Coordinates of C-alpha atoms and ligand atoms in Angstrom, one line a residue:
M102 CA -32.3 7.8 9.3
R103 CA -32.1 7.3 5.8
L104 CA -29.6 9.9 4.2
I105 CA -27.5 10.9 1.3
V106 CA -24.2 12.5 1.4
L107 CA -23.4 14.3 -2.0
G108 CA -20.2 16.1 -2.7
P109 CA -17.3 16.2 -5.2
P110 CA -14.5 13.9 -4.7
G111 CA -12.7 14.5 -1.8
A112 CA -15.3 16.6 -0.3
G113 CA -15.4 14.5 3.0
K114 CA -18.0 12.0 2.2
G115 CA -16.4 9.2 3.6
T116 CA -15.0 10.7 6.4
Q117 CA -18.6 12.0 7.7
A118 CA -20.0 8.8 7.1
Q119 CA -17.7 7.1 9.1
R120 CA -18.4 9.5 12.0
L121 CA -22.2 9.0 11.5
V122 CA -21.5 5.2 11.6
V123 CA -19.9 5.6 15.1
N124 CA -22.0 8.3 16.7
H125 CA -25.5 7.4 15.3
G126 CA -25.1 3.7 14.4
L127 CA -26.0 4.3 10.5
V128 CA -24.6 1.9 7.9
Q129 CA -22.3 3.5 5.5
L130 CA -23.2 2.4 1.8
S131 CA -20.1 3.5 -0.3
T132 CA -20.6 2.5 -3.8
G133 CA -16.5 3.4 -4.2
D134 CA -16.0 0.9 -1.4
M135 CA -18.0 -1.8 -3.0
L136 CA -16.8 -1.3 -6.6
R137 CA -12.9 -1.4 -4.9
A138 CA -13.8 -4.6 -3.1
A139 CA -15.1 -6.1 -6.4
V140 CA -11.9 -5.0 -8.3
A141 CA -10.0 -6.7 -5.6
A142 CA -11.9 -9.8 -5.7
Q143 CA -11.8 -9.8 -9.3
T144 CA -15.5 -10.4 -9.7
P145 CA -17.1 -9.8 -13.1
V146 CA -18.4 -6.4 -12.1
G147 CA -14.9 -5.7 -10.8
I148 CA -12.9 -6.8 -14.0
E149 CA -15.7 -4.5 -15.8
A150 CA -15.2 -1.5 -13.3
K151 CA -11.5 -1.6 -12.7
A152 CA -10.4 0.0 -16.1
I153 CA -13.3 2.9 -16.0
M154 CA -12.3 3.7 -12.2
E155 CA -8.6 3.9 -13.0
T156 CA -9.5 6.9 -15.7
G157 CA -11.7 8.4 -13.3
K158 CA -14.7 8.1 -15.5
L159 CA -18.1 6.7 -14.1
V160 CA -19.0 3.1 -14.0
P161 CA -22.4 2.2 -16.0
D162 CA -25.6 3.3 -14.1
S163 CA -26.9 -0.2 -14.5
V164 CA -23.8 -1.7 -12.4
V165 CA -23.8 0.4 -9.6
T166 CA -27.8 0.5 -9.3
G167 CA -27.7 -3.3 -9.2
I168 CA -25.3 -3.2 -6.4
I169 CA -27.0 -1.0 -4.2
S170 CA -30.6 -2.6 -5.0
D171 CA -29.2 -6.0 -3.7
R172 CA -27.3 -4.2 -0.7
L173 CA -30.6 -2.4 0.2
D174 CA -32.2 -6.0 0.9
D175 CA -29.7 -6.8 3.8
D176 CA -31.2 -6.8 7.1
D177 CA -28.3 -4.6 8.6
I178 CA -29.4 -1.7 6.7
K179 CA -33.0 -1.7 8.2
G180 CA -31.8 0.7 11.3
G181 CA -30.6 3.5 8.7
F182 CA -28.1 3.8 6.3
I183 CA -25.9 6.8 4.7
L184 CA -25.4 6.7 0.9
D185 CA -21.9 7.8 0.3
G186 CA -21.0 8.4 -3.7
F187 CA -24.4 7.1 -4.8
P188 CA -26.4 8.3 -6.6
R189 CA -24.1 10.1 -9.1
T190 CA -26.4 10.6 -12.3
L191 CA -30.1 11.8 -12.7
K192 CA -30.8 8.0 -13.6
Q193 CA -29.2 6.6 -10.6
A194 CA -31.3 9.0 -8.5
D195 CA -34.5 8.0 -10.2
A196 CA -33.7 4.3 -9.6
L197 CA -32.9 5.0 -6.0
E198 CA -36.2 6.9 -5.8
R199 CA -38.1 3.7 -7.2
L200 CA -36.2 1.3 -5.3
L201 CA -36.6 3.2 -1.8
A202 CA -40.6 3.4 -2.6
E203 CA -41.0 -0.3 -3.4
K204 CA -39.3 -0.9 -0.2
A205 CA -41.1 1.6 1.7
M206 CA -38.0 3.3 2.7
P207 CA -38.2 7.1 2.4
L208 CA -35.3 9.3 2.4
D209 CA -34.8 11.5 5.4
G210 CA -32.4 14.1 3.5
V211 CA -29.8 14.9 1.3
I212 CA -26.4 16.4 2.4
I213 CA -24.2 18.6 0.1
L214 CA -20.7 19.2 1.4
E215 CA -19.8 22.3 -0.3
V216 CA -15.8 22.5 -1.1
D217 CA -13.8 24.2 -3.3
D218 CA -11.8 22.7 -6.1
D219 CA -8.4 23.7 -4.9
A220 CA -9.1 22.3 -1.4
L221 CA -10.5 18.9 -2.9
V222 CA -7.2 18.4 -4.9
E223 CA -5.1 18.7 -1.7
R224 CA -7.4 16.5 0.3
V225 CA -7.4 13.9 -2.3
A226 CA -3.5 14.0 -2.7
G227 CA -3.0 13.4 1.0
R228 CA -5.5 10.6 1.5
F229 CA -4.6 7.4 2.9
T230 CA -6.8 4.6 4.5
C231 CA -5.9 1.7 7.2
A232 CA -5.7 -1.4 4.9
S233 CA -7.3 -3.6 7.9
C234 CA -10.2 -1.7 9.1
G235 CA -10.8 1.3 6.3
T236 CA -10.4 4.0 8.7
G237 CA -9.6 7.2 6.5
Y238 CA -6.6 9.5 7.4
H239 CA -4.9 12.5 5.7
D240 CA -1.0 13.6 5.7
T241 CA -1.7 17.0 6.7
F242 CA -5.6 17.2 8.0
K243 CA -6.2 14.1 9.7
P244 CA -2.8 12.2 10.5
T245 CA -2.7 9.1 12.6
K246 CA -1.9 9.8 16.3
T247 CA 1.1 7.7 16.4
D248 CA 3.2 7.7 13.3
G249 CA 2.3 4.8 11.3
V250 CA -0.3 3.1 13.5
C251 CA -3.9 3.3 12.9
D252 CA -5.9 4.8 15.8
V253 CA -9.0 2.5 15.5
C254 CA -7.6 -1.1 14.9
G255 CA -3.5 -0.8 15.7
S256 CA -2.6 -1.9 12.2
A257 CA 0.6 -0.7 10.5
E258 CA -0.7 -1.4 7.1
F259 CA -2.2 1.9 5.2
K260 CA -3.0 2.0 1.6
R261 CA -3.5 4.8 -1.0
R262 CA -5.9 4.6 -4.0
A263 CA -4.7 4.4 -7.4
D264 CA -7.1 7.0 -8.6
D265 CA -6.1 9.7 -6.1
N266 CA -3.6 11.4 -8.6
A267 CA -3.9 14.9 -10.0
E268 CA -4.7 13.6 -13.7
T269 CA -7.4 11.3 -12.7
M270 CA -8.8 14.0 -10.4
R271 CA -9.3 16.3 -13.2
T272 CA -11.4 13.3 -15.2
R273 CA -13.4 12.9 -11.6
L274 CA -14.1 16.5 -11.2
Q275 CA -15.5 16.7 -15.0
A276 CA -17.6 13.9 -14.2
Y277 CA -19.0 15.4 -10.9
Y278 CA -19.8 18.8 -12.5
K279 CA -21.4 17.2 -15.6
D280 CA -23.4 14.3 -14.2
T281 CA -23.5 14.7 -10.2
A282 CA -23.9 18.4 -9.6
P283 CA -27.5 18.2 -11.3
L284 CA -28.7 16.1 -8.4
V285 CA -28.3 19.4 -6.3
G286 CA -31.3 20.9 -7.8
Y287 CA -33.1 17.6 -8.3
Y288 CA -32.9 17.3 -4.4
Y289 CA -33.6 20.8 -3.7
A290 CA -36.9 20.5 -5.7
K291 CA -37.9 17.6 -3.6
G292 CA -37.3 19.8 -0.4
K293 CA -34.5 17.3 0.8
L294 CA -31.3 19.3 0.6
K295 CA -29.6 20.6 3.3
S296 CA -26.1 22.3 2.3
V297 CA -23.1 22.0 4.7
D298 CA -19.9 24.3 4.7
G299 CA -17.4 21.5 3.8
M300 CA -14.4 24.0 3.8
A301 CA -14.5 23.7 7.7
G302 CA -12.5 21.3 9.6
I303 CA -13.4 17.5 9.9
D304 CA -15.0 18.3 13.6
A305 CA -16.7 21.4 12.7
V306 CA -18.3 19.8 9.5
G307 CA -19.3 16.6 11.8
A308 CA -21.0 18.9 14.2
E309 CA -22.9 20.9 11.5
I310 CA -24.3 17.6 10.2
D311 CA -25.2 16.3 13.8
A312 CA -27.3 19.7 14.2
L313 CA -29.0 18.9 11.0
L314 CA -30.0 15.4 12.1
A315 CA -31.1 16.8 15.4
D316 CA -33.4 19.1 13.5
M317 CA -34.7 16.1 10.8
K318 CA -35.7 14.1 13.9
G319 CA -37.5 17.1 15.2
Ligands
ADP599 P1 -14.7 11.7 -0.4 O1 -15.3 10.4 0.4 O2 -15.7 12.8 -0.4 O3 -14.0 11.3 -1.5 P2 -13.0 11.9 2.2 O4 -13.9 11.6 3.2 O5 -12.2 10.4 1.9 O6 -13.6 12.2 0.7 O7 -12.0 12.9 2.5 C1 -11.0 13.0 1.4 C2 -9.6 13.5 2.0 O8 -9.7 14.5 2.8 C3 -9.2 12.5 3.3 O9 -7.8 12.2 3.5 C4 -9.8 13.1 4.7 O10 -9.0 12.6 6.0 C5 -9.5 14.7 4.3 N1 -10.7 15.2 4.9 C6 -12.1 14.9 4.8 N2 -12.8 16.1 5.4 C7 -11.9 16.9 5.6 C8 -12.2 18.4 6.2 N3 -13.3 19.0 6.7 N4 -10.8 19.3 6.4 C9 -9.8 18.9 5.7 N5 -9.5 17.5 5.5 C10 -10.7 17.0 5.2
AMP600 P1 -15.6 7.0 -4.9 O1 -14.8 6.1 -4.0 O2 -16.8 7.7 -4.4 O3 -14.4 8.5 -5.0 O4 -15.6 6.3 -6.4 C1 -14.2 5.7 -7.0 C2 -14.6 5.9 -8.4 O5 -15.6 4.6 -8.3 C3 -15.2 6.8 -9.2 O6 -14.5 7.6 -9.8 C4 -16.2 5.9 -10.2 O7 -15.1 5.3 -11.2 C5 -16.5 4.7 -9.5 N1 -18.0 4.9 -8.8 C6 -18.3 4.9 -7.5 N2 -19.6 5.2 -7.2 C7 -20.0 5.2 -8.5 C8 -21.4 5.7 -8.9 N3 -22.5 5.7 -8.0 N4 -21.9 5.6 -10.3 C9 -21.0 5.5 -11.0 N5 -19.3 5.2 -10.9 C10 -19.0 5.3 -9.7

């Protein structure tokens, strides 16, 4: 399966992508994670992206499209992938379309997670991840089972994102509604769009996505 998960910042894209990795053996392709890794490694892309990401604006289309183009050549994605946080503009969507056509890897579907703005702010404010394995958590909605210990790998180190603050979140939401929301119509017109109620709990959203995947597989 080759899927895109669309939705505003904090909608649950990464959470559901991690579920699909575990339950369906797909590979998660998150441009946000790739860019954060580039920032940490201080690569030329990371140095360019750092200041932009800190303000909540979008990194140039050419940069993220280049990253995804390279990643789509890797062997591990041949069994299926889920794009999380890409594409985010109509230009990126057109570039992806060309890349997937060249590589003869058609998309199976695009899932849009619908979540109210107030809930997004609350989700982002409480988000943290395991510094060792990257598993995502939330202070209220998905706490670790044992306080201070990652459920998956047992690490006691966690991190919070520099851009998960109220001010940056406003810019990120503006970027979403201006640049990314038009993708909903773009994929609807192609007959690829599946809408999911992202306001439900994590497991209920996951169950709705599983039902959609079962439908797509026919
Ligand atoms: P995105 O990748 O879309 O930015 P995340 O998957 O990182 O969003 O989710 C943002 C935060 O909200 C995380 O802390 C996550 O644990 C939590 N979360 C995700 N889905 C839900 C949900 N359905 N209900 C409540 N909290 C959620
Ligand atoms: P995310 O982890 O998806 O919330 O992305 C974090 C930040 O990385 C965004 O606010 C952007 O600055 C940048 N970013 C991630 N993916 C993209 C993309 N596809 N296009 C442009 N910028 C991106």
